[in-house]
Amino acid sequence: MRRPLVAGNWKMHGTRASVAELIEGLRNLALPGGVDVAVFPPCLFINQVIEGLQGKAITVGAQNSAVEPMQGALTGEIAPSQLVDAGCGLVLVGHSERRQLIGERDEVLNRKFAAAQACGLKPVLCIGETLEQREAGKTLEVVGRQLGSIIEELGAGAFVNAVIAYEPVWAIGTGLTATPQQAQDVHAAIRAQLAAENAEVARNVRLLYGGSVKAANAAELFGMPDIDGGLIGGASLNADEFGAICRAAGN
Ligand code: PGA
């Protein structure tokens, strides 16, 4: 049985004051048993969040990390080893905003993924198609290429210690959610692609759905056989809403 994971991606949101409030809200949540919960604050607030959530079963992760595992001369970047030292357990790799707005390509993401794993930081590989690609019938090709890039470079075994998040770009921050069946179809294809290399890895890897998940649609999505939780953007900035989504994963 795969244990569900619900993770909040705070993106570039927050001030010290609003983060303190959010921490307080998270501390007060009744979290369901049997569900892993994580949050990804902006790097600036990672120490504050880790300290504030001490004793609460919420893993803290980073939204990005460097292509090199260890600290060194790389201005503006943060090494996976530094994130581990701070107490992080996870890192997002290849979020569509970074692929599209910063221009991160598969070769760079392969290095970030490997560097994170080299330090014991678990990567959450984000993949997904744009609206144009979906309308052109290229969804599975695009997602397959993004996943295939890591498999080719590092082997399917790399997913023993990783999570995959399928996030259709057209559903992120738009209020448009993939239907549970649309999401399930892609998740099944992702699992099949891994299964062709290694059936056990495919069976055990957690596949999250992301894109306008809220308390109102979470249970339906999480009820699909290949959806093992969610990566939550906007709705994770509200502790009560986020808590409701976590509970939906527990039912
Ligand atoms: P959203 O973002 O929930 O605000 O659509 C999801 C994400 O980008 O991870």
PDB file of C-alpha atoms and ligand atoms in Angstrom:
ATOM      1  CA  MET A   1       0.000   0.000   0.000  1.00  0.00           C
ATOM      2  CA  ARG A   2       1.290   3.432  -0.894  1.00  0.00           C
ATOM      3  CA  ARG A   3       0.997   5.992   1.872  1.00  0.00           C
ATOM      4  CA  PRO A   4      -0.592   9.210   0.556  1.00  0.00           C
ATOM      5  CA  LEU A   5       1.397  12.441   0.599  1.00  0.00           C
ATOM      6  CA  VAL A   6      -0.149  15.903   0.603  1.00  0.00           C
ATOM      7  CA  ALA A   7       2.347  18.705   0.060  1.00  0.00           C
ATOM      8  CA  GLY A   8       1.834  22.466   0.072  1.00  0.00           C
ATOM      9  CA  ASN A   9       3.862  24.518  -2.389  1.00  0.00           C
ATOM     10  CA  TRP A  10       3.854  28.077  -1.041  1.00  0.00           C
ATOM     11  CA  LYS A  11       5.673  29.381  -4.139  1.00  0.00           C
ATOM     12  CA  MET A  12       6.945  32.978  -3.794  1.00  0.00           C
ATOM     13  CA  HIS A  13       4.384  33.908  -1.127  1.00  0.00           C
ATOM     14  CA  GLY A  14       4.779  35.140   2.409  1.00  0.00           C
ATOM     15  CA  THR A  15       6.288  37.624   4.798  1.00  0.00           C
ATOM     16  CA  ARG A  16       7.713  36.823   8.213  1.00  0.00           C
ATOM     17  CA  ALA A  17       4.374  37.823   9.713  1.00  0.00           C
ATOM     18  CA  SER A  18       2.138  35.870   7.336  1.00  0.00           C
ATOM     19  CA  VAL A  19       4.411  32.824   7.618  1.00  0.00           C
ATOM     20  CA  ALA A  20       4.159  32.995  11.418  1.00  0.00           C
ATOM     21  CA  GLU A  21       0.366  32.976  11.083  1.00  0.00           C
ATOM     22  CA  LEU A  22       0.420  30.049   8.684  1.00  0.00           C
ATOM     23  CA  ILE A  23       2.710  28.087  11.027  1.00  0.00           C
ATOM     24  CA  GLU A  24       0.272  28.732  13.861  1.00  0.00           C
ATOM     25  CA  GLY A  25      -2.607  27.498  11.703  1.00  0.00           C
ATOM     26  CA  LEU A  26      -0.688  24.358  10.728  1.00  0.00           C
ATOM     27  CA  ARG A  27       0.250  23.635  14.347  1.00  0.00           C
ATOM     28  CA  ASN A  28      -3.430  23.663  15.257  1.00  0.00           C
ATOM     29  CA  LEU A  29      -4.499  21.261  12.517  1.00  0.00           C
ATOM     30  CA  ALA A  30      -5.834  17.833  13.327  1.00  0.00           C
ATOM     31  CA  LEU A  31      -3.914  15.794  10.760  1.00  0.00           C
ATOM     32  CA  PRO A  32      -5.149  12.367   9.702  1.00  0.00           C
ATOM     33  CA  GLY A  33      -3.131   9.271  10.504  1.00  0.00           C
ATOM     34  CA  GLY A  34      -1.706   7.346   7.571  1.00  0.00           C
ATOM     35  CA  VAL A  35      -0.989  10.455   5.477  1.00  0.00           C
ATOM     36  CA  ASP A  36       2.392  12.150   5.042  1.00  0.00           C
ATOM     37  CA  VAL A  37       2.174  15.936   5.048  1.00  0.00           C
ATOM     38  CA  ALA A  38       4.808  18.375   3.762  1.00  0.00           C
ATOM     39  CA  VAL A  39       5.185  22.082   3.048  1.00  0.00           C
ATOM     40  CA  PHE A  40       7.556  23.891   0.696  1.00  0.00           C
ATOM     41  CA  PRO A  41       8.087  27.477   1.906  1.00  0.00           C
ATOM     42  CA  PRO A  42      10.308  29.990   0.118  1.00  0.00           C
ATOM     43  CA  CYS A  43      13.921  29.293   1.145  1.00  0.00           C
ATOM     44  CA  LEU A  44      14.066  32.472   3.178  1.00  0.00           C
ATOM     45  CA  PHE A  45      11.517  31.033   5.606  1.00  0.00           C
ATOM     46  CA  ILE A  46      12.706  27.425   5.824  1.00  0.00           C
ATOM     47  CA  ASN A  47      14.418  27.887   9.202  1.00  0.00           C
ATOM     48  CA  GLN A  48      11.410  29.725  10.604  1.00  0.00           C
ATOM     49  CA  VAL A  49       9.032  26.993   9.439  1.00  0.00           C
ATOM     50  CA  ILE A  50      11.203  24.121  10.670  1.00  0.00           C
ATOM     51  CA  GLU A  51      11.499  25.742  14.080  1.00  0.00           C
ATOM     52  CA  GLY A  52       7.825  26.666  14.203  1.00  0.00           C
ATOM     53  CA  LEU A  53       6.654  23.169  13.267  1.00  0.00           C
ATOM     54  CA  GLN A  54       8.880  21.304  15.714  1.00  0.00           C
ATOM     55  CA  GLY A  55       6.993  18.379  17.168  1.00  0.00           C
ATOM     56  CA  LYS A  56       4.363  18.495  14.403  1.00  0.00           C
ATOM     57  CA  ALA A  57       4.499  15.659  11.857  1.00  0.00           C
ATOM     58  CA  ILE A  58       4.982  17.911   8.830  1.00  0.00           C
ATOM     59  CA  THR A  59       8.061  17.553   6.629  1.00  0.00           C
ATOM     60  CA  VAL A  60       9.599  20.752   5.322  1.00  0.00           C
ATOM     61  CA  GLY A  61      11.004  20.877   1.800  1.00  0.00           C
ATOM     62  CA  ALA A  62      12.597  23.381  -0.568  1.00  0.00           C
ATOM     63  CA  GLN A  63      11.169  24.580  -3.871  1.00  0.00           C
ATOM     64  CA  ASN A  64      14.517  24.396  -5.650  1.00  0.00           C
ATOM     65  CA  SER A  65      18.123  23.396  -5.079  1.00  0.00           C
ATOM     66  CA  ALA A  66      21.494  23.625  -6.822  1.00  0.00           C
ATOM     67  CA  VAL A  67      22.890  21.340  -9.520  1.00  0.00           C
ATOM     68  CA  GLU A  68      25.840  20.553  -7.243  1.00  0.00           C
ATOM     69  CA  PRO A  69      25.262  18.554  -4.053  1.00  0.00           C
ATOM     70  CA  MET A  70      27.771  20.247  -1.781  1.00  0.00           C
ATOM     71  CA  GLN A  71      28.308  23.870  -0.750  1.00  0.00           C
ATOM     72  CA  GLY A  72      30.785  25.851  -2.836  1.00  0.00           C
ATOM     73  CA  ALA A  73      31.237  28.826  -5.145  1.00  0.00           C
ATOM     74  CA  LEU A  74      27.818  29.056  -6.790  1.00  0.00           C
ATOM     75  CA  THR A  75      26.367  32.491  -6.188  1.00  0.00           C
ATOM     76  CA  GLY A  76      22.673  32.677  -5.423  1.00  0.00           C
ATOM     77  CA  GLU A  77      22.126  28.941  -5.175  1.00  0.00           C
ATOM     78  CA  ILE A  78      21.457  26.669  -2.203  1.00  0.00           C
ATOM     79  CA  ALA A  79      23.100  23.244  -2.055  1.00  0.00           C
ATOM     80  CA  PRO A  80      21.045  20.141  -1.277  1.00  0.00           C
ATOM     81  CA  SER A  81      23.530  19.410   1.531  1.00  0.00           C
ATOM     82  CA  GLN A  82      22.708  22.805   3.060  1.00  0.00           C
ATOM     83  CA  LEU A  83      18.992  22.041   2.890  1.00  0.00           C
ATOM     84  CA  VAL A  84      19.562  18.702   4.629  1.00  0.00           C
ATOM     85  CA  ASP A  85      21.624  20.495   7.271  1.00  0.00           C
ATOM     86  CA  ALA A  86      18.699  22.885   7.826  1.00  0.00           C
ATOM     87  CA  GLY A  87      16.340  19.936   8.320  1.00  0.00           C
ATOM     88  CA  CYS A  88      14.664  19.630   4.908  1.00  0.00           C
ATOM     89  CA  GLY A  89      13.586  16.231   3.673  1.00  0.00           C
ATOM     90  CA  LEU A  90      12.233  16.988   0.204  1.00  0.00           C
ATOM     91  CA  VAL A  91      12.878  19.250  -2.755  1.00  0.00           C
ATOM     92  CA  LEU A  92      10.771  20.114  -5.803  1.00  0.00           C
ATOM     93  CA  VAL A  93      12.536  19.503  -9.102  1.00  0.00           C
ATOM     94  CA  GLY A  94      11.224  20.861 -12.377  1.00  0.00           C
ATOM     95  CA  HIS A  95       8.102  22.725 -11.304  1.00  0.00           C
ATOM     96  CA  SER A  96       6.482  24.060 -14.478  1.00  0.00           C
ATOM     97  CA  GLU A  97       7.000  27.660 -13.363  1.00  0.00           C
ATOM     98  CA  ARG A  98      10.740  27.001 -13.308  1.00  0.00           C
ATOM     99  CA  ARG A  99      10.681  25.084 -16.578  1.00  0.00           C
ATOM    100  CA  GLN A 100       8.666  27.798 -18.316  1.00  0.00           C
ATOM    101  CA  LEU A 101       9.635  31.100 -16.686  1.00  0.00           C
ATOM    102  CA  ILE A 102      13.245  30.360 -15.738  1.00  0.00           C
ATOM    103  CA  GLY A 103      13.946  28.065 -18.685  1.00  0.00           C
ATOM    104  CA  GLU A 104      15.101  25.020 -16.717  1.00  0.00           C
ATOM    105  CA  ARG A 105      15.610  22.144 -19.116  1.00  0.00           C
ATOM    106  CA  ASP A 106      15.739  18.390 -18.647  1.00  0.00           C
ATOM    107  CA  GLU A 107      19.573  18.274 -18.569  1.00  0.00           C
ATOM    108  CA  VAL A 108      19.698  20.754 -15.666  1.00  0.00           C
ATOM    109  CA  LEU A 109      16.844  18.987 -13.889  1.00  0.00           C
ATOM    110  CA  ASN A 110      18.627  15.635 -14.191  1.00  0.00           C
ATOM    111  CA  ARG A 111      21.587  17.178 -12.365  1.00  0.00           C
ATOM    112  CA  LYS A 112      19.397  18.759  -9.681  1.00  0.00           C
ATOM    113  CA  PHE A 113      17.591  15.456  -9.138  1.00  0.00           C
ATOM    114  CA  ALA A 114      20.868  13.523  -8.810  1.00  0.00           C
ATOM    115  CA  ALA A 115      22.481  16.164  -6.582  1.00  0.00           C
ATOM    116  CA  ALA A 116      19.506  16.097  -4.217  1.00  0.00           C
ATOM    117  CA  GLN A 117      19.539  12.306  -3.958  1.00  0.00           C
ATOM    118  CA  ALA A 118      23.291  12.287  -3.395  1.00  0.00           C
ATOM    119  CA  CYS A 119      22.605  14.176  -0.149  1.00  0.00           C
ATOM    120  CA  GLY A 120      19.615  12.129   0.942  1.00  0.00           C
ATOM    121  CA  LEU A 121      17.139  14.823  -0.050  1.00  0.00           C
ATOM    122  CA  LYS A 122      14.096  13.255  -1.724  1.00  0.00           C
ATOM    123  CA  PRO A 123      13.229  14.891  -5.070  1.00  0.00           C
ATOM    124  CA  VAL A 124       9.617  15.515  -6.076  1.00  0.00           C
ATOM    125  CA  LEU A 125       9.850  15.521  -9.862  1.00  0.00           C
ATOM    126  CA  CYS A 126       7.151  17.744 -11.378  1.00  0.00           C
ATOM    127  CA  ILE A 127       5.979  16.984 -14.901  1.00  0.00           C
ATOM    128  CA  GLY A 128       3.049  18.126 -17.011  1.00  0.00           C
ATOM    129  CA  GLU A 129       1.845  19.375 -20.374  1.00  0.00           C
ATOM    130  CA  THR A 130       0.689  22.814 -21.500  1.00  0.00           C
ATOM    131  CA  LEU A 131      -2.805  23.418 -22.851  1.00  0.00           C
ATOM    132  CA  GLU A 132      -1.427  23.644 -26.370  1.00  0.00           C
ATOM    133  CA  GLN A 133       0.297  20.283 -25.994  1.00  0.00           C
ATOM    134  CA  ARG A 134      -2.862  18.684 -24.573  1.00  0.00           C
ATOM    135  CA  GLU A 135      -4.992  20.057 -27.387  1.00  0.00           C
ATOM    136  CA  ALA A 136      -2.471  18.710 -29.894  1.00  0.00           C
ATOM    137  CA  GLY A 137      -2.877  15.238 -28.329  1.00  0.00           C
ATOM    138  CA  LYS A 138       0.704  15.284 -27.044  1.00  0.00           C
ATOM    139  CA  THR A 139       0.116  14.932 -23.297  1.00  0.00           C
ATOM    140  CA  LEU A 140       1.551  11.442 -22.864  1.00  0.00           C
ATOM    141  CA  GLU A 141       4.446  12.185 -25.202  1.00  0.00           C
ATOM    142  CA  VAL A 142       5.455  15.310 -23.247  1.00  0.00           C
ATOM    143  CA  VAL A 143       5.061  13.771 -19.812  1.00  0.00           C
ATOM    144  CA  GLY A 144       6.797  10.606 -21.029  1.00  0.00           C
ATOM    145  CA  ARG A 145       9.759  12.636 -22.264  1.00  0.00           C
ATOM    146  CA  GLN A 146      10.088  14.577 -18.991  1.00  0.00           C
ATOM    147  CA  LEU A 147      10.028  11.356 -16.960  1.00  0.00           C
ATOM    148  CA  GLY A 148      12.142   9.475 -19.506  1.00  0.00           C
ATOM    149  CA  SER A 149      14.914  12.028 -19.169  1.00  0.00           C
ATOM    150  CA  ILE A 150      15.497  11.023 -15.535  1.00  0.00           C
ATOM    151  CA  ILE A 151      15.048   7.295 -16.249  1.00  0.00           C
ATOM    152  CA  GLU A 152      17.636   7.420 -19.037  1.00  0.00           C
ATOM    153  CA  GLU A 153      20.135   9.345 -16.972  1.00  0.00           C
ATOM    154  CA  LEU A 154      19.684   7.712 -13.561  1.00  0.00           C
ATOM    155  CA  GLY A 155      17.643   4.555 -14.154  1.00  0.00           C
ATOM    156  CA  ALA A 156      14.170   3.683 -12.893  1.00  0.00           C
ATOM    157  CA  GLY A 157      15.735   2.719  -9.552  1.00  0.00           C
ATOM    158  CA  ALA A 158      16.146   6.439  -8.848  1.00  0.00           C
ATOM    159  CA  PHE A 159      12.403   6.494  -8.101  1.00  0.00           C
ATOM    160  CA  VAL A 160      12.787   4.258  -5.059  1.00  0.00           C
ATOM    161  CA  ASN A 161      13.694   7.494  -3.288  1.00  0.00           C
ATOM    162  CA  ALA A 162      11.624  10.053  -5.142  1.00  0.00           C
ATOM    163  CA  VAL A 163       8.073  11.216  -5.700  1.00  0.00           C
ATOM    164  CA  ILE A 164       6.466  12.271  -8.973  1.00  0.00           C
ATOM    165  CA  ALA A 165       3.926  15.087  -9.252  1.00  0.00           C
ATOM    166  CA  TYR A 166       1.799  15.263 -12.381  1.00  0.00           C
ATOM    167  CA  GLU A 167       0.737  18.878 -12.786  1.00  0.00           C
ATOM    168  CA  PRO A 168      -0.944  19.874 -16.045  1.00  0.00           C
ATOM    169  CA  VAL A 169       0.291  23.420 -16.663  1.00  0.00           C
ATOM    170  CA  TRP A 170      -3.189  24.549 -17.741  1.00  0.00           C
ATOM    171  CA  ALA A 171      -4.573  23.544 -14.332  1.00  0.00           C
ATOM    172  CA  ILE A 172      -2.013  25.366 -12.197  1.00  0.00           C
ATOM    173  CA  GLY A 173      -3.390  28.461 -10.499  1.00  0.00           C
ATOM    174  CA  THR A 174      -6.192  28.690 -13.058  1.00  0.00           C
ATOM    175  CA  GLY A 175      -9.081  27.155 -11.136  1.00  0.00           C
ATOM    176  CA  LEU A 176      -9.308  24.543 -13.919  1.00  0.00           C
ATOM    177  CA  THR A 177      -8.740  21.095 -12.465  1.00  0.00           C
ATOM    178  CA  ALA A 178      -8.140  17.994 -14.531  1.00  0.00           C
ATOM    179  CA  THR A 179     -11.105  15.679 -14.085  1.00  0.00           C
ATOM    180  CA  PRO A 180     -10.293  12.719 -11.862  1.00  0.00           C
ATOM    181  CA  GLN A 181     -10.361  10.499 -14.975  1.00  0.00           C
ATOM    182  CA  GLN A 182      -8.058  12.816 -16.977  1.00  0.00           C
ATOM    183  CA  ALA A 183      -5.588  12.814 -14.105  1.00  0.00           C
ATOM    184  CA  GLN A 184      -5.915   9.051 -13.545  1.00  0.00           C
ATOM    185  CA  ASP A 185      -5.207   8.342 -17.239  1.00  0.00           C
ATOM    186  CA  VAL A 186      -1.905  10.232 -17.093  1.00  0.00           C
ATOM    187  CA  HIS A 187      -0.962   8.742 -13.722  1.00  0.00           C
ATOM    188  CA  ALA A 188      -1.580   5.246 -15.094  1.00  0.00           C
ATOM    189  CA  ALA A 189       0.649   6.026 -18.082  1.00  0.00           C
ATOM    190  CA  ILE A 190       3.408   7.310 -15.796  1.00  0.00           C
ATOM    191  CA  ARG A 191       3.241   4.163 -13.704  1.00  0.00           C
ATOM    192  CA  ALA A 192       3.226   1.990 -16.823  1.00  0.00           C
ATOM    193  CA  GLN A 193       6.315   3.770 -18.154  1.00  0.00           C
ATOM    194  CA  LEU A 194       8.146   2.987 -14.913  1.00  0.00           C
ATOM    195  CA  ALA A 195       6.757  -0.552 -14.812  1.00  0.00           C
ATOM    196  CA  ALA A 196       8.288  -1.271 -18.197  1.00  0.00           C
ATOM    197  CA  GLU A 197      11.667  -0.730 -16.505  1.00  0.00           C
ATOM    198  CA  ASN A 198      11.005  -1.991 -12.993  1.00  0.00           C
ATOM    199  CA  ALA A 199       7.630  -3.274 -11.812  1.00  0.00           C
ATOM    200  CA  GLU A 200       8.397  -2.966  -8.117  1.00  0.00           C
ATOM    201  CA  VAL A 201       9.556   0.627  -8.347  1.00  0.00           C
ATOM    202  CA  ALA A 202       6.414   1.462 -10.329  1.00  0.00           C
ATOM    203  CA  ARG A 203       4.173  -0.206  -7.758  1.00  0.00           C
ATOM    204  CA  ASN A 204       5.694   1.682  -4.839  1.00  0.00           C
ATOM    205  CA  VAL A 205       6.363   5.183  -6.188  1.00  0.00           C
ATOM    206  CA  ARG A 206       3.946   7.880  -5.077  1.00  0.00           C
ATOM    207  CA  LEU A 207       2.307   9.882  -7.863  1.00  0.00           C
ATOM    208  CA  LEU A 208       0.785  13.184  -6.755  1.00  0.00           C
ATOM    209  CA  TYR A 209      -1.677  15.255  -8.723  1.00  0.00           C
ATOM    210  CA  GLY A 210      -1.315  19.037  -8.730  1.00  0.00           C
ATOM    211  CA  GLY A 211      -3.325  21.839 -10.323  1.00  0.00           C
ATOM    212  CA  SER A 212      -6.112  23.747  -8.566  1.00  0.00           C
ATOM    213  CA  VAL A 213      -6.675  21.082  -5.915  1.00  0.00           C
ATOM    214  CA  LYS A 214      -8.950  22.340  -3.139  1.00  0.00           C
ATOM    215  CA  ALA A 215     -10.921  20.798  -0.309  1.00  0.00           C
ATOM    216  CA  ALA A 216     -13.969  20.599  -2.588  1.00  0.00           C
ATOM    217  CA  ASN A 217     -12.346  18.424  -5.285  1.00  0.00           C
ATOM    218  CA  ALA A 218      -9.571  16.626  -3.375  1.00  0.00           C
ATOM    219  CA  ALA A 219     -11.467  13.513  -2.258  1.00  0.00           C
ATOM    220  CA  GLU A 220     -12.601  12.702  -5.789  1.00  0.00           C
ATOM    221  CA  LEU A 221      -9.081  13.054  -7.179  1.00  0.00           C
ATOM    222  CA  PHE A 222      -7.428  11.135  -4.338  1.00  0.00           C
ATOM    223  CA  GLY A 223      -9.991   8.367  -4.797  1.00  0.00           C
ATOM    224  CA  MET A 224      -8.483   7.375  -8.155  1.00  0.00           C
ATOM    225  CA  PRO A 225      -6.338   4.232  -8.046  1.00  0.00           C
ATOM    226  CA  ASP A 226      -3.064   5.790  -9.239  1.00  0.00           C
ATOM    227  CA  ILE A 227      -3.345   9.142  -7.438  1.00  0.00           C
ATOM    228  CA  ASP A 228      -1.442   9.007  -4.155  1.00  0.00           C
ATOM    229  CA  GLY A 229      -2.014  12.525  -2.878  1.00  0.00           C
ATOM    230  CA  GLY A 230      -1.497  16.048  -4.115  1.00  0.00           C
ATOM    231  CA  LEU A 231       0.828  18.976  -4.594  1.00  0.00           C
ATOM    232  CA  ILE A 232      -1.194  21.984  -3.515  1.00  0.00           C
ATOM    233  CA  GLY A 233      -0.403  25.581  -4.454  1.00  0.00           C
ATOM    234  CA  GLY A 234      -2.895  28.354  -3.691  1.00  0.00           C
ATOM    235  CA  ALA A 235      -5.036  26.319  -1.305  1.00  0.00           C
ATOM    236  CA  SER A 236      -2.005  25.459   0.854  1.00  0.00           C
ATOM    237  CA  LEU A 237      -1.682  29.094   1.951  1.00  0.00           C
ATOM    238  CA  ASN A 238      -4.813  28.661   4.036  1.00  0.00           C
ATOM    239  CA  ALA A 239      -4.133  26.254   6.900  1.00  0.00           C
ATOM    240  CA  ASP A 240      -7.761  25.170   7.349  1.00  0.00           C
ATOM    241  CA  GLU A 241      -8.240  24.488   3.648  1.00  0.00           C
ATOM    242  CA  PHE A 242      -4.920  22.632   3.535  1.00  0.00           C
ATOM    243  CA  GLY A 243      -5.935  20.586   6.576  1.00  0.00           C
ATOM    244  CA  ALA A 244      -9.198  19.631   4.887  1.00  0.00           C
ATOM    245  CA  ILE A 245      -7.257  18.464   1.812  1.00  0.00           C
ATOM    246  CA  CYS A 246      -4.957  16.374   4.041  1.00  0.00           C
ATOM    247  CA  ARG A 247      -7.970  14.766   5.658  1.00  0.00           C
ATOM    248  CA  ALA A 248      -9.443  13.988   2.217  1.00  0.00           C
ATOM    249  CA  ALA A 249      -6.300  11.942   1.533  1.00  0.00           C
ATOM    250  CA  GLY A 250      -6.855   9.996   4.739  1.00  0.00           C
ATOM    251  CA  ASN A 251     -10.346   8.783   3.857  1.00  0.00           C
TER     252      ASN A 251
HETATM  253  P1  PGA B   1      -2.268  25.466  -7.618  1.00  0.00           P
HETATM  254  O1  PGA B   1      -0.693  25.145  -7.832  1.00  0.00           O
HETATM  255  O2  PGA B   1      -2.763  24.470  -6.606  1.00  0.00           O
HETATM  256  O3  PGA B   1      -2.304  26.874  -7.118  1.00  0.00           O
HETATM  257  O4  PGA B   1      -2.912  25.284  -8.949  1.00  0.00           O
HETATM  258  C1  PGA B   1      -0.190  23.838  -7.824  1.00  0.00           C
HETATM  259  C2  PGA B   1       1.307  23.872  -8.053  1.00  0.00           C
HETATM  260  O5  PGA B   1       1.774  24.668  -8.870  1.00  0.00           O
HETATM  261  O6  PGA B   1       2.071  23.101  -7.420  1.00  0.00           O
END
